[in-house]
Structure formats: structure tokens, C-alpha cells
mmCIF file of C-alpha atoms in Angstrom:
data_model
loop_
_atom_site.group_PDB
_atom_site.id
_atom_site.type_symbol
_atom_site.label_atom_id
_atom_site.label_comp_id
_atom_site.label_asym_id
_atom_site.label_seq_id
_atom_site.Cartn_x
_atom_site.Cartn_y
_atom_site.Cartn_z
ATOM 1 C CA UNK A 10 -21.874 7.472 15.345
ATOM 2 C CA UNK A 11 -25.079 7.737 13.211
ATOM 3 C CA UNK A 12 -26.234 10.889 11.125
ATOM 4 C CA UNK A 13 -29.484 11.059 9.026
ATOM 5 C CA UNK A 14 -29.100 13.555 6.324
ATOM 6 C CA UNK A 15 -31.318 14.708 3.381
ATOM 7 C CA UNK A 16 -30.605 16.527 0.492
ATOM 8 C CA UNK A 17 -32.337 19.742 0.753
ATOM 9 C CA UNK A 18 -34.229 21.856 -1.728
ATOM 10 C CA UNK A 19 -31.323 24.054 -2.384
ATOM 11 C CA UNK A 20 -28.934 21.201 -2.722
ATOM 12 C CA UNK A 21 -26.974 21.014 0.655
ATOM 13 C CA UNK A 22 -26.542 17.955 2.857
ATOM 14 C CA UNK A 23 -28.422 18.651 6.220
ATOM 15 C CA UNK A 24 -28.944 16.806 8.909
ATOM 16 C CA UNK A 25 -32.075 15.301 10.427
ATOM 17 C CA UNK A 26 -33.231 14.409 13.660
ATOM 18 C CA UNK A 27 -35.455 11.305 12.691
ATOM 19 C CA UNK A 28 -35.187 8.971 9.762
ATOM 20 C CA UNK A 29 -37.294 10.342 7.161
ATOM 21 C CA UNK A 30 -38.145 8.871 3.616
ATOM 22 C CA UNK A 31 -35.218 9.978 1.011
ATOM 23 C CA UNK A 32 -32.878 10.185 3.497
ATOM 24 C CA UNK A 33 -29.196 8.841 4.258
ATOM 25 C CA UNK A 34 -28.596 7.055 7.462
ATOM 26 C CA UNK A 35 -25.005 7.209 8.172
ATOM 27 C CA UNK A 36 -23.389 5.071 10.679
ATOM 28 C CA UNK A 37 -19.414 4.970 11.709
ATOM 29 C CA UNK A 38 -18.285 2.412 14.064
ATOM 30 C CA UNK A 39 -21.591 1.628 15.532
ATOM 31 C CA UNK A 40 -21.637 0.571 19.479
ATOM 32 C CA UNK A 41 -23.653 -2.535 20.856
ATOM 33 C CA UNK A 42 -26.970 -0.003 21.371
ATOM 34 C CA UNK A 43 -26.132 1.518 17.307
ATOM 35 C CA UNK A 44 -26.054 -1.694 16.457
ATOM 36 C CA UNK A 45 -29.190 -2.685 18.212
ATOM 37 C CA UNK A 46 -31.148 0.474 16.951
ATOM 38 C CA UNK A 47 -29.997 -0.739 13.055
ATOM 39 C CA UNK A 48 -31.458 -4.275 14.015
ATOM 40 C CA UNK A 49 -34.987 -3.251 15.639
ATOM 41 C CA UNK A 50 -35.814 0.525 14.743
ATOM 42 C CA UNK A 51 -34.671 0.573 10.833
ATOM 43 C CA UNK A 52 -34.883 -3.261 10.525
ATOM 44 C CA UNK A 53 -31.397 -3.853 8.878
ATOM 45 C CA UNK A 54 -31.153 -7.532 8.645
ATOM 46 C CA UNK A 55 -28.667 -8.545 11.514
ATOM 47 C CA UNK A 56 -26.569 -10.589 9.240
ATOM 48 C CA UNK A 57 -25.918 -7.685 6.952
ATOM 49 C CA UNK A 58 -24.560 -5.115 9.534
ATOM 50 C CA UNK A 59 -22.375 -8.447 10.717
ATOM 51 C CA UNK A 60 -20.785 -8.584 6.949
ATOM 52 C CA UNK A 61 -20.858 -4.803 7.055
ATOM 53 C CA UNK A 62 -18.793 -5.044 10.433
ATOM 54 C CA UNK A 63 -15.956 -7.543 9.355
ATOM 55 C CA UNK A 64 -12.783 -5.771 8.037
ATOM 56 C CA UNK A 65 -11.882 -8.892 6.049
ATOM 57 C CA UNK A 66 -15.645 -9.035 4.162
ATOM 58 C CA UNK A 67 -15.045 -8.940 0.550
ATOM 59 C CA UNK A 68 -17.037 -6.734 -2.297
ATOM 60 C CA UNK A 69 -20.187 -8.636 -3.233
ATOM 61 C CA UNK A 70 -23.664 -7.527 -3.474
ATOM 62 C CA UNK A 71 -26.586 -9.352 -1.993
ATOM 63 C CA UNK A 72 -30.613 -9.348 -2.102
ATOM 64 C CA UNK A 73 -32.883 -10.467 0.735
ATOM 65 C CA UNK A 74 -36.154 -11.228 -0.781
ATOM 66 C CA UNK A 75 -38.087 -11.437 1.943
ATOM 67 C CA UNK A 76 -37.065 -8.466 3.623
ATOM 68 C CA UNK A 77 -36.848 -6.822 -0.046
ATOM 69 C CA UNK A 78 -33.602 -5.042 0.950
ATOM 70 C CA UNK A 79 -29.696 -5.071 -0.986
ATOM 71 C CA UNK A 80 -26.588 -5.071 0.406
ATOM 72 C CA UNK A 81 -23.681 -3.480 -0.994
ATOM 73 C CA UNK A 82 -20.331 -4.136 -0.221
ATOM 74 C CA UNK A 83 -17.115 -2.475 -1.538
ATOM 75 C CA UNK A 84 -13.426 -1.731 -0.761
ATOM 76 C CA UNK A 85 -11.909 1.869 -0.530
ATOM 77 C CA UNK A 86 -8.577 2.944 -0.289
ATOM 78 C CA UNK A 87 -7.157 4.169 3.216
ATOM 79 C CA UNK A 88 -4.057 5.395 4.622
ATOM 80 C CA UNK A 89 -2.515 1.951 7.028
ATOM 81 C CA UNK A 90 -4.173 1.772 10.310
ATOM 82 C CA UNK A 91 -3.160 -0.119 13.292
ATOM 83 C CA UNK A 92 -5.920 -1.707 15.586
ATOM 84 C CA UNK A 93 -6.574 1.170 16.958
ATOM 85 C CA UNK A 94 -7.175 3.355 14.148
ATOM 86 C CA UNK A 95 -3.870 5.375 14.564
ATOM 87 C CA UNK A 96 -1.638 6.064 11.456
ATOM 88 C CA UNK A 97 1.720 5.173 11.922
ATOM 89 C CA UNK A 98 4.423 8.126 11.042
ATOM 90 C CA UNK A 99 6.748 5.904 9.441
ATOM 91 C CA UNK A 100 7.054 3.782 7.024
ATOM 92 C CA UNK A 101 3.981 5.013 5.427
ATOM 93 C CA UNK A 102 1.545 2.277 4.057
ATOM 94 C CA UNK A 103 -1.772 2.404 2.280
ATOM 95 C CA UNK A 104 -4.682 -0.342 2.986
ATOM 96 C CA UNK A 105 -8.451 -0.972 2.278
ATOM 97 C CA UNK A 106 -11.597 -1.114 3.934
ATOM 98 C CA UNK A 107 -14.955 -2.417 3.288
ATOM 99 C CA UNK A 108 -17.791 0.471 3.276
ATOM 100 C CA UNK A 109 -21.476 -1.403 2.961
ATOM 101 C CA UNK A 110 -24.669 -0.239 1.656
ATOM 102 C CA UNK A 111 -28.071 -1.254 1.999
ATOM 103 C CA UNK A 112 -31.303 -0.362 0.443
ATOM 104 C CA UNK A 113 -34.452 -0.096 2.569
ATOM 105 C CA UNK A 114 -37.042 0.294 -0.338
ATOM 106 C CA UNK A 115 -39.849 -0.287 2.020
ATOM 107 C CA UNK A 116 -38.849 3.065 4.482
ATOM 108 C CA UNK A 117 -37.285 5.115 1.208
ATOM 109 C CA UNK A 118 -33.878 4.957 3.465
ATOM 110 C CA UNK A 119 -29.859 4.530 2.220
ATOM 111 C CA UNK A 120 -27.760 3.235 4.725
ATOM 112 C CA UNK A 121 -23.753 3.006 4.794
ATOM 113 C CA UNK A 122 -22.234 1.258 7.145
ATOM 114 C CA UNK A 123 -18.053 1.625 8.000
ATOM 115 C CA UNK A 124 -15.807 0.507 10.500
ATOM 116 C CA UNK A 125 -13.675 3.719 10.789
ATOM 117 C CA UNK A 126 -14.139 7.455 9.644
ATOM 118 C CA UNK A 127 -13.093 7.804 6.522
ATOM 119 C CA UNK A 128 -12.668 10.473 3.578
ATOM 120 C CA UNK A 129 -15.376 8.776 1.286
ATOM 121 C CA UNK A 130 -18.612 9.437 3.503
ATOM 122 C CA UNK A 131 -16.998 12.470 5.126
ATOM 123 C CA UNK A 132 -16.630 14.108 1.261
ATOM 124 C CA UNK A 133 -20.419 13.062 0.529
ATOM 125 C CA UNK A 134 -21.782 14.653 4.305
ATOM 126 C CA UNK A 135 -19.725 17.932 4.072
ATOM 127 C CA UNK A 136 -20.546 18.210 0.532
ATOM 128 C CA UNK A 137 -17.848 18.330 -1.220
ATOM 129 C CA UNK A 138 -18.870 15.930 -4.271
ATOM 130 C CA UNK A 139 -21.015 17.842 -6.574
ATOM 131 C CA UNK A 140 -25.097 17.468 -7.550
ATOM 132 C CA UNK A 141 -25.890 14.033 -4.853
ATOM 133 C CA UNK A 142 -29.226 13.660 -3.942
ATOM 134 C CA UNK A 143 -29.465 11.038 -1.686
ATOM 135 C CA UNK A 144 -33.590 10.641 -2.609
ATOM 136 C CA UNK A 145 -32.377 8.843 -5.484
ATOM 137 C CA UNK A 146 -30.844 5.951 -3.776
ATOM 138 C CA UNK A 147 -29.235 4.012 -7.078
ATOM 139 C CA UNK A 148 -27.872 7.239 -8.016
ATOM 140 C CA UNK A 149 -26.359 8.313 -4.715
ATOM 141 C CA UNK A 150 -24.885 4.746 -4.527
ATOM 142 C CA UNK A 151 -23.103 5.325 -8.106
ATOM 143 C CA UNK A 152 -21.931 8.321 -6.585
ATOM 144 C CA UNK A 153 -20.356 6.977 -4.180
ATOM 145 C CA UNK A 154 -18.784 4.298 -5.894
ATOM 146 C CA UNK A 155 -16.986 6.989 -8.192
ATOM 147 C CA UNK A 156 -15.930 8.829 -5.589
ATOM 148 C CA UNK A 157 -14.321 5.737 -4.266
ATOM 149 C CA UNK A 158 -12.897 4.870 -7.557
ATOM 150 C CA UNK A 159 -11.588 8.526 -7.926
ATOM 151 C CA UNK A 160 -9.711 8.136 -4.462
ATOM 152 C CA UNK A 161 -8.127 5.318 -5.769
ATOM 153 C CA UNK A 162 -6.671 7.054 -8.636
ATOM 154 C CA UNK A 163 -5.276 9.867 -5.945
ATOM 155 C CA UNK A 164 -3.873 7.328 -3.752
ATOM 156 C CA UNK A 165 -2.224 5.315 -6.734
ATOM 157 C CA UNK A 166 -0.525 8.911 -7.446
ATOM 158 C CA UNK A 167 0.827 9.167 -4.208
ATOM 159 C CA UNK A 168 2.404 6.091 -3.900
ATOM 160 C CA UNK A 169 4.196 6.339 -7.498
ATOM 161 C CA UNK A 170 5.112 9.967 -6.187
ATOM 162 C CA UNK A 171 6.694 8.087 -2.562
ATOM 163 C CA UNK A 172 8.191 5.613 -4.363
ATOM 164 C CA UNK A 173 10.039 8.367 -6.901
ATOM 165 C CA UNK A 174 11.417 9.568 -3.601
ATOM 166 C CA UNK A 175 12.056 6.856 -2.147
ATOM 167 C CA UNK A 176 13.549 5.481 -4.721
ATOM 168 C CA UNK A 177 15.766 8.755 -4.870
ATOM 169 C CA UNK A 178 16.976 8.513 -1.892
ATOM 170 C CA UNK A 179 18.348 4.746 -1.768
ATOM 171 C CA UNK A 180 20.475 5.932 -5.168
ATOM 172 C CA UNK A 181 22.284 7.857 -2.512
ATOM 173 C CA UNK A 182 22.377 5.778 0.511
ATOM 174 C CA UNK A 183 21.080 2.357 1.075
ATOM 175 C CA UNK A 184 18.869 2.259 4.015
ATOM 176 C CA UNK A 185 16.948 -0.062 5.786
ATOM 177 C CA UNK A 186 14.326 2.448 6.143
ATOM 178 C CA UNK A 187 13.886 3.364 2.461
ATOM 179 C CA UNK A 188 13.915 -0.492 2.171
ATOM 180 C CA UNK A 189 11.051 -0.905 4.240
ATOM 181 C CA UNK A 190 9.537 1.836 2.491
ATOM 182 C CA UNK A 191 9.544 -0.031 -0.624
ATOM 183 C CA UNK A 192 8.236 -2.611 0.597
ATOM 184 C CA UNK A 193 5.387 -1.169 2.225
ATOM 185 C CA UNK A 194 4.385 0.741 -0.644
ATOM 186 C CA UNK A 195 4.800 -3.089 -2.957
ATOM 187 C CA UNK A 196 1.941 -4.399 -0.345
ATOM 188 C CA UNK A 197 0.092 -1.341 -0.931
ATOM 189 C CA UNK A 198 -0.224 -1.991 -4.559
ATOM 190 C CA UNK A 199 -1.089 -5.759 -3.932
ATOM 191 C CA UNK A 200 -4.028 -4.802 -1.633
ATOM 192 C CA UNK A 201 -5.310 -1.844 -4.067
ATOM 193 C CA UNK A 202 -4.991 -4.397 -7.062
ATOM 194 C CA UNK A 203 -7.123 -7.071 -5.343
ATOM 195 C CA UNK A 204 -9.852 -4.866 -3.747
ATOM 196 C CA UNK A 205 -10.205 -3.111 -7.226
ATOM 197 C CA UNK A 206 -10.797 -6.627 -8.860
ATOM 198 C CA UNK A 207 -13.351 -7.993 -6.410
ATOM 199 C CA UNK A 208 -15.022 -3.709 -6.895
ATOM 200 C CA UNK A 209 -14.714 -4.786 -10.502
ATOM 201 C CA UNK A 210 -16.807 -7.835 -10.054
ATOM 202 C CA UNK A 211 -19.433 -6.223 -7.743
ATOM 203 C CA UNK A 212 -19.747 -3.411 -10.378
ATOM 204 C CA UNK A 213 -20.256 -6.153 -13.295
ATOM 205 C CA UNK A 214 -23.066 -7.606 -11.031
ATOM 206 C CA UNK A 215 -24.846 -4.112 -10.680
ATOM 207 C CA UNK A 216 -24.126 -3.495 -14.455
ATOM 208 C CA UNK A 217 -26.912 -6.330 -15.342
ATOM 209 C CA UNK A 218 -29.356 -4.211 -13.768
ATOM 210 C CA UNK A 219 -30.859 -7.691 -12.430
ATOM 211 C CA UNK A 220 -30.368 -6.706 -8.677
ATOM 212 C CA UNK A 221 -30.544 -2.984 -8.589
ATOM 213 C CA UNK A 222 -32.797 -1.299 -11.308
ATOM 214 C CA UNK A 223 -31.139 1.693 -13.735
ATOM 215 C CA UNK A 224 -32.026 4.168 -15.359
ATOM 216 C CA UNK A 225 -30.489 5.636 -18.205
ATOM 217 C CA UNK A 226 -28.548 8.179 -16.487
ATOM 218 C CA UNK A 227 -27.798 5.770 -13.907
ATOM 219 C CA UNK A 228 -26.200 3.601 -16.957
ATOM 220 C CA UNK A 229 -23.468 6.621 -17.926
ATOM 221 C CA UNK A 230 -22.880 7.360 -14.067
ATOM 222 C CA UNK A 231 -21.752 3.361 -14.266
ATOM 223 C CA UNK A 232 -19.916 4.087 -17.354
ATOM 224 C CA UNK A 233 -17.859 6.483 -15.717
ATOM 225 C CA UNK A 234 -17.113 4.106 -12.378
ATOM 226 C CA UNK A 235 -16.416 1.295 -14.245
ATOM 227 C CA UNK A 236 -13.559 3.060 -16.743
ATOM 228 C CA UNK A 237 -12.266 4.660 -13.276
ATOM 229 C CA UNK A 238 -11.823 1.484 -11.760
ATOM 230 C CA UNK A 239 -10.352 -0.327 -15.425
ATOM 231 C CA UNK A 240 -7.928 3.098 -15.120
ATOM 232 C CA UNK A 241 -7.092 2.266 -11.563
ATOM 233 C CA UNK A 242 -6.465 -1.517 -11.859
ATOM 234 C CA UNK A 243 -3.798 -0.670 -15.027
ATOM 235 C CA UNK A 244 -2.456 1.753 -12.897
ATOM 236 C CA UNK A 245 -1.824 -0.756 -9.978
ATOM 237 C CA UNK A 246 -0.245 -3.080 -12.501
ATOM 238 C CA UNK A 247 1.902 -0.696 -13.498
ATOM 239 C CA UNK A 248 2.769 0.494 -10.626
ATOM 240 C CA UNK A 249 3.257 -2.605 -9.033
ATOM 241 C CA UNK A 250 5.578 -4.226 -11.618
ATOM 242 C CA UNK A 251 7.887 -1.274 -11.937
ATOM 243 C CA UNK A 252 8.198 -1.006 -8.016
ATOM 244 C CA UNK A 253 8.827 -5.229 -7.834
ATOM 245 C CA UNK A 254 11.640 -4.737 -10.949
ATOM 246 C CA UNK A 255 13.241 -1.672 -8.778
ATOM 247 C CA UNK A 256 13.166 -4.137 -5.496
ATOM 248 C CA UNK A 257 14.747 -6.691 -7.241
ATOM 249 C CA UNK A 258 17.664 -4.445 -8.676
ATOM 250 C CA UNK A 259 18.500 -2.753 -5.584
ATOM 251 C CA UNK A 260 18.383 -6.559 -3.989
ATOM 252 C CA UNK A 261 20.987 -7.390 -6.541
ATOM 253 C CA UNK A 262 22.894 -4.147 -5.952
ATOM 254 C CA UNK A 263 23.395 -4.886 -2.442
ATOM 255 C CA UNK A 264 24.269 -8.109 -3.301
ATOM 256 C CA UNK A 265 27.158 -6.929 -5.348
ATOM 257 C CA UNK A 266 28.498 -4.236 -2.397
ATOM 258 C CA UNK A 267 28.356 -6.678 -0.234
ATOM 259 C CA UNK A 268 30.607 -9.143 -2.610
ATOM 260 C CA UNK A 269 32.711 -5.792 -2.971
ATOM 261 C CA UNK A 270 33.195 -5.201 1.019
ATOM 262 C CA UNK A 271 34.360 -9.050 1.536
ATOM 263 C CA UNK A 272 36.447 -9.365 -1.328
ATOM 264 C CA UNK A 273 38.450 -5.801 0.187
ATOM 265 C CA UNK A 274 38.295 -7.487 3.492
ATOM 266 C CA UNK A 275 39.931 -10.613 2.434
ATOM 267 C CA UNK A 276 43.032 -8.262 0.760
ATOM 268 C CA UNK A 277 43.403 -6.568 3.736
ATOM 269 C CA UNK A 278 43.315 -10.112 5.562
ATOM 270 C CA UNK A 279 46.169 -11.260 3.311
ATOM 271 C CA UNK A 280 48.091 -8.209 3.229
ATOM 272 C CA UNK A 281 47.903 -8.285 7.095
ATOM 273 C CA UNK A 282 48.868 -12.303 7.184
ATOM 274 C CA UNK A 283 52.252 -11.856 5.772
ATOM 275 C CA UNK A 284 53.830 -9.903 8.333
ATOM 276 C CA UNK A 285 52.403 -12.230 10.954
ATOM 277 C CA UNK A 286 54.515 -14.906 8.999
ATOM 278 C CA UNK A 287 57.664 -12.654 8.617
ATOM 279 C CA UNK A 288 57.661 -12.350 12.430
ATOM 280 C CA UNK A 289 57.086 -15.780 13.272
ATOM 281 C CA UNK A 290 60.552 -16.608 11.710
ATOM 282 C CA UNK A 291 61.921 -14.693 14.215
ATOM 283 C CA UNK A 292 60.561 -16.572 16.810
ATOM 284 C CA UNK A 293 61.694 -19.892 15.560
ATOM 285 C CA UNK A 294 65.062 -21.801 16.281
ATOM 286 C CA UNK A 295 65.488 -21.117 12.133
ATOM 287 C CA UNK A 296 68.532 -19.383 10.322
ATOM 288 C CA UNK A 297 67.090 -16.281 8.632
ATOM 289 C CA UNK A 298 68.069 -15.425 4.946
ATOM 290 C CA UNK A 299 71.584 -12.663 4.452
ATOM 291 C CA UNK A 300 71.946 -13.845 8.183
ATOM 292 C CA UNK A 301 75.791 -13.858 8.873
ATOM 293 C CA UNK A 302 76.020 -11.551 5.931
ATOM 294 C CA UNK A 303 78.162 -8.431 6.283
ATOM 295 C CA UNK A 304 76.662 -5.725 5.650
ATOM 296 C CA UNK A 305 73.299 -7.163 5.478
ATOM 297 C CA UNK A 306 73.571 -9.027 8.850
ATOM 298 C CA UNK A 307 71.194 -5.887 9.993
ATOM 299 C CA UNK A 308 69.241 -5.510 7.271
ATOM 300 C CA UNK A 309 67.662 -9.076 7.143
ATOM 301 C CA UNK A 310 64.149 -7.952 8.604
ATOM 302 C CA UNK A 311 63.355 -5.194 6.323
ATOM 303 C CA UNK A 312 64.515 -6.701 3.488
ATOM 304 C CA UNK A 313 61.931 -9.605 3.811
ATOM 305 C CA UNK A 314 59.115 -7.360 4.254
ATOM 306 C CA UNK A 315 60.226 -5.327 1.068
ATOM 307 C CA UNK A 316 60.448 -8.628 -0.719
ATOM 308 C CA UNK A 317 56.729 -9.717 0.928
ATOM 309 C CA UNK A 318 55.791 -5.912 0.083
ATOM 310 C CA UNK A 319 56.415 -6.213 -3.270
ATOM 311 C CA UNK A 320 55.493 -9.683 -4.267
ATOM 312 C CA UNK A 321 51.866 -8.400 -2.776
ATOM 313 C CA UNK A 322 51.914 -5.476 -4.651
ATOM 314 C CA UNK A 323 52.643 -7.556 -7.997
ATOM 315 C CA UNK A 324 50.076 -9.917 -7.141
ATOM 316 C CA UNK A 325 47.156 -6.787 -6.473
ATOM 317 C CA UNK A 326 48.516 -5.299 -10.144
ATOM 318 C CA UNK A 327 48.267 -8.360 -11.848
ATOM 319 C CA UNK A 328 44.631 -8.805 -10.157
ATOM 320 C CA UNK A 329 43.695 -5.532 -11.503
ATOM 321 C CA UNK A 330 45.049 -6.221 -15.341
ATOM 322 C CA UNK A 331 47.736 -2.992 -14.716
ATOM 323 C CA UNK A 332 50.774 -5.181 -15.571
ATOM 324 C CA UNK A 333 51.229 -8.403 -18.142
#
């Protein structure tokens, strides 16, 4: 899918038929002929839209001087995707994506490139992120990086609310779903903190103003990404620890049940044992105690398994520090 959109004088996104000068060129999972028309009619270098296409392409940014065109490259938070871009219902798991820029100084164009729909460029072409103007590229690119940043933060939220939940729920009932749960959400945080590092990096790089010129509202704009994305990388730390610490006690809870179960099940084994023996006496060519004994000729049997009763029953008491 590719849109062209301008900024219009009233300060709406609408769409355009033809790529125009100040204009945004958005493309979403470009086909073989998208991908064709990026190469030969807007003359994106084909080695940028194959960076922009590769899921596993990490934040960077890059200058062609001879084309005299940037590439942009950063992560933004999604909700986990299989192959075929379907969210799974359960367990729930949260993932990144790369979404590239590129500048096309010579045709006054900004062009984003994703793999998948997603919430970022979707929020920026309904409108729904205050006072963009995509004629002023660097500003419509810090724009979008705090939008991403800010997304972060929401997601980040979300997880430490599932977690709460989750986390609720296993204090009741040990499941292997709530388990997996967990540990979904621990990747999460592990993909979040490393895509916000290598954003971190890509930001410090535009910071120098070496690559991509700035202005001095451009400079606050950055200001304002860069403590967003400080915020967000603390917050995955946090987050992160305190959800590997809860993993590790309910590992060492279920340990200790399971310690609990087998030491029962060895009583009962025991307890069980004894009468086994008791009536393998009888089976034996073997005198049996009081036998021959009047008046206790007949009482022999019970009498050895109220003996064997009781002898367990000391034994359990004196295991559980009730008698000295």
C-alpha cells in the first residue's frame, strides 16, 4: 500500500494523487511492482528499501552522498505477530518492528517504509498527533520518533498492568498458562530494552546534527524524544528485574509444593507398607505372636495392626515436634 499525503493549509493530513514537493510518501508492505515504483519513479536507493524490508534490520541511520538522500531506521513497539501478521489470543506477547525513513532532498519528499500496518503511521495519517507538517521533513521525522517513544511508554504500562494480574492470579492457582504468561511478558521487556538502546544510539547520532541539520526548535523536539526514550529504557529495567525476581520466586515456590506433595506421598507409602507386612505373616509357615493364647487366640490380627497403628502414629507426632 502507498499513500502520498500533504499537510494542508488548514492543518489536516490529505491525500494526494501524485508525489508532490512537501509531501509524505507512505508505503506498508510494498509488493514486487511498489517496490519497483520506489526504485525507478521516486529513486529510493534499492539497498535502502532492502534494509527497510528486513524485520531483523537494526536502528542506524545512514547517508548516501551521491544520491544525497538519509536513511532512517528505528524500532517501535507492537503487539506479537506470527508470520502472518495475526495476533495470537493467548498468551499475549509484545514485539518490535523496524519503521525506516528516508529523505529525498532533491524531490522535497519523506518516505516511511514498514513491513506491517501499524499504530505509529496510522496515528500520523488519521491525524491524531497534534501540529505535523510533513513540509518540514526533520521536524515530521522528530515527530514521529516521539510518537514512537510515547507508545513505548503505553506499552511498558500494559505489560506492568498484565503482569499485576497475572501475577494475581498464580497467588491463587499455579498455572501453566499464567506461567507462560510471565514468561512472555519477561521476553517482551528484553526486546523493548534492546530496541530502545539501539533508538538511543540512532537518536545520539541525529543529536550531532552532522547527518541531519536542526534547527532550534528541532533541538527541544529532540529534547523531548530523547528523555522519553531515557524514561522508557528505566522503565524496562524496572520492569524487567521485578518480573525476573517474581519468576524466580514462584520457581522456588513450586519447588517447595512439589517437595511438599512427595514427602505426603512417601507417608502415605509407609503407612500403606505396614499392613502389606502384617498380612504377609499370615501367609508364612510362621507362629504369630498371643497365638495359642486364650482369650487372645482371636484377637492376634488386630492387635498387631493396633500395635503397627500406633507405633506410626508416634513416629508422625514425633516428626511433627507434638510429643518429646
Amino acid at each position: 500500500m502507498i499513500q502520498c499525503l500533504l499537510t494542508g493549509e488548514n492543518g489536516t493530513m490529505e491525500k494526494v494523487a501524485q508525489p508532490c514537493p512537501g509531501c509524505w510518501v507512505n508505503v506498508v508492505a510494498p509488493t514486487d511492482e511498489e517496490r519497483a515504483w520506489l526504485e525507478g519513479e521516486l529513486g529510493v536507493l534499492p539497498e535502502f528499501v532492502s534494509s527497510a524490508l528486513d524485520d531483523e534490520e537494526t536502528s542506524r541511520v545512514d547517508y548516501d552522498e551521491d544520491a544525497r538522500q538519509i536513511f532512517v531506521i528505528v524500532d517501535y513497539p507492537v503487539v506479537g505477530e506470527d508470520g502472518a501478521g495475526v495476533r495470537p489470543q493467548s498468551p499475549l506477547q509484545y514485539d518490535t518492528m523496524p519503521l525506516s525513513m528516508v529523505f529525498l532532498p532533491e524531490r522535497g519528499l519523506f518516505v516511511t517504509i514498514s513491513i506491517l500496518q501499524n499504530e505509529v503511521v496510522d496515528d500520523l495519517a488519521c491525524g491524531r498527533v497534534r501540529n505535523v507538517d510533513t513540509r518540514y521533513r526533520t521536524r515530521f521525522l522528530l515527530q514521529m520518533l516521539l510518537h514512537i517513544s510515547q507508545l513505548y511508554l503505553v506499552y511498558l504500562r500494559r505489560i506492568d498492568r498484565l503482569s499485576s494480574n497475572t501475577e494475581a492470579r498464580l497467588h491463587a492457582s499455579v498455572r501453566n498458562e499464567e506461567l507462560i504468561q510471565m514468561l512472555n511478558l519477561e521476553k517482551s521487556l528484553v526486546y523493548f530494552s534492546t530496541s530502545l538502546k539501539s533508538d538511543e544510539v540512532t537518536l545520539n547520532k541525529i543529536a550531532q546534527g552532522r547527518i541531519i541539520p536542526l534547527y532550534e526548535d528541532d533541538q527541544d523536539l529532540l529534547e523531548d524524544v530523547l528523555v522519553e526514550v531515557h524514561q522508557a529504557i528505566e522503565m524496562a529495567n524496572i520492569y524487567s528485574g521485578t518480573l525476573s525476581g517474581t519468576m524466580d520466586a514462584f520457581a522456588s515456590i513450586i519447588s517447595n509444593n512439589l517437595n511438599i506433595v512427595m514427602k505426603v506421598l512417601s507417608v502415605i507409602t509407609i503407612v500403606m507398607a505396614i499392613p502389606n507386612i502384617v498380612f504377609g505373616f499370615y501367609g508364612m509357615n510362621v507362629g504369630l505372636p498371643f497365638e495359642g493364647v486364650p482369650l487372645l487366640d482371636n484377637w492376634a490380627f488386630p492387635l498387631l495392626l493396633a500395635v503397627a497403628g500406633c507405633l506410626v502414629a508416634a513416629w508422625i507426632f514425633k516428626r511433627k515436634g507434638l510429643w518429646h
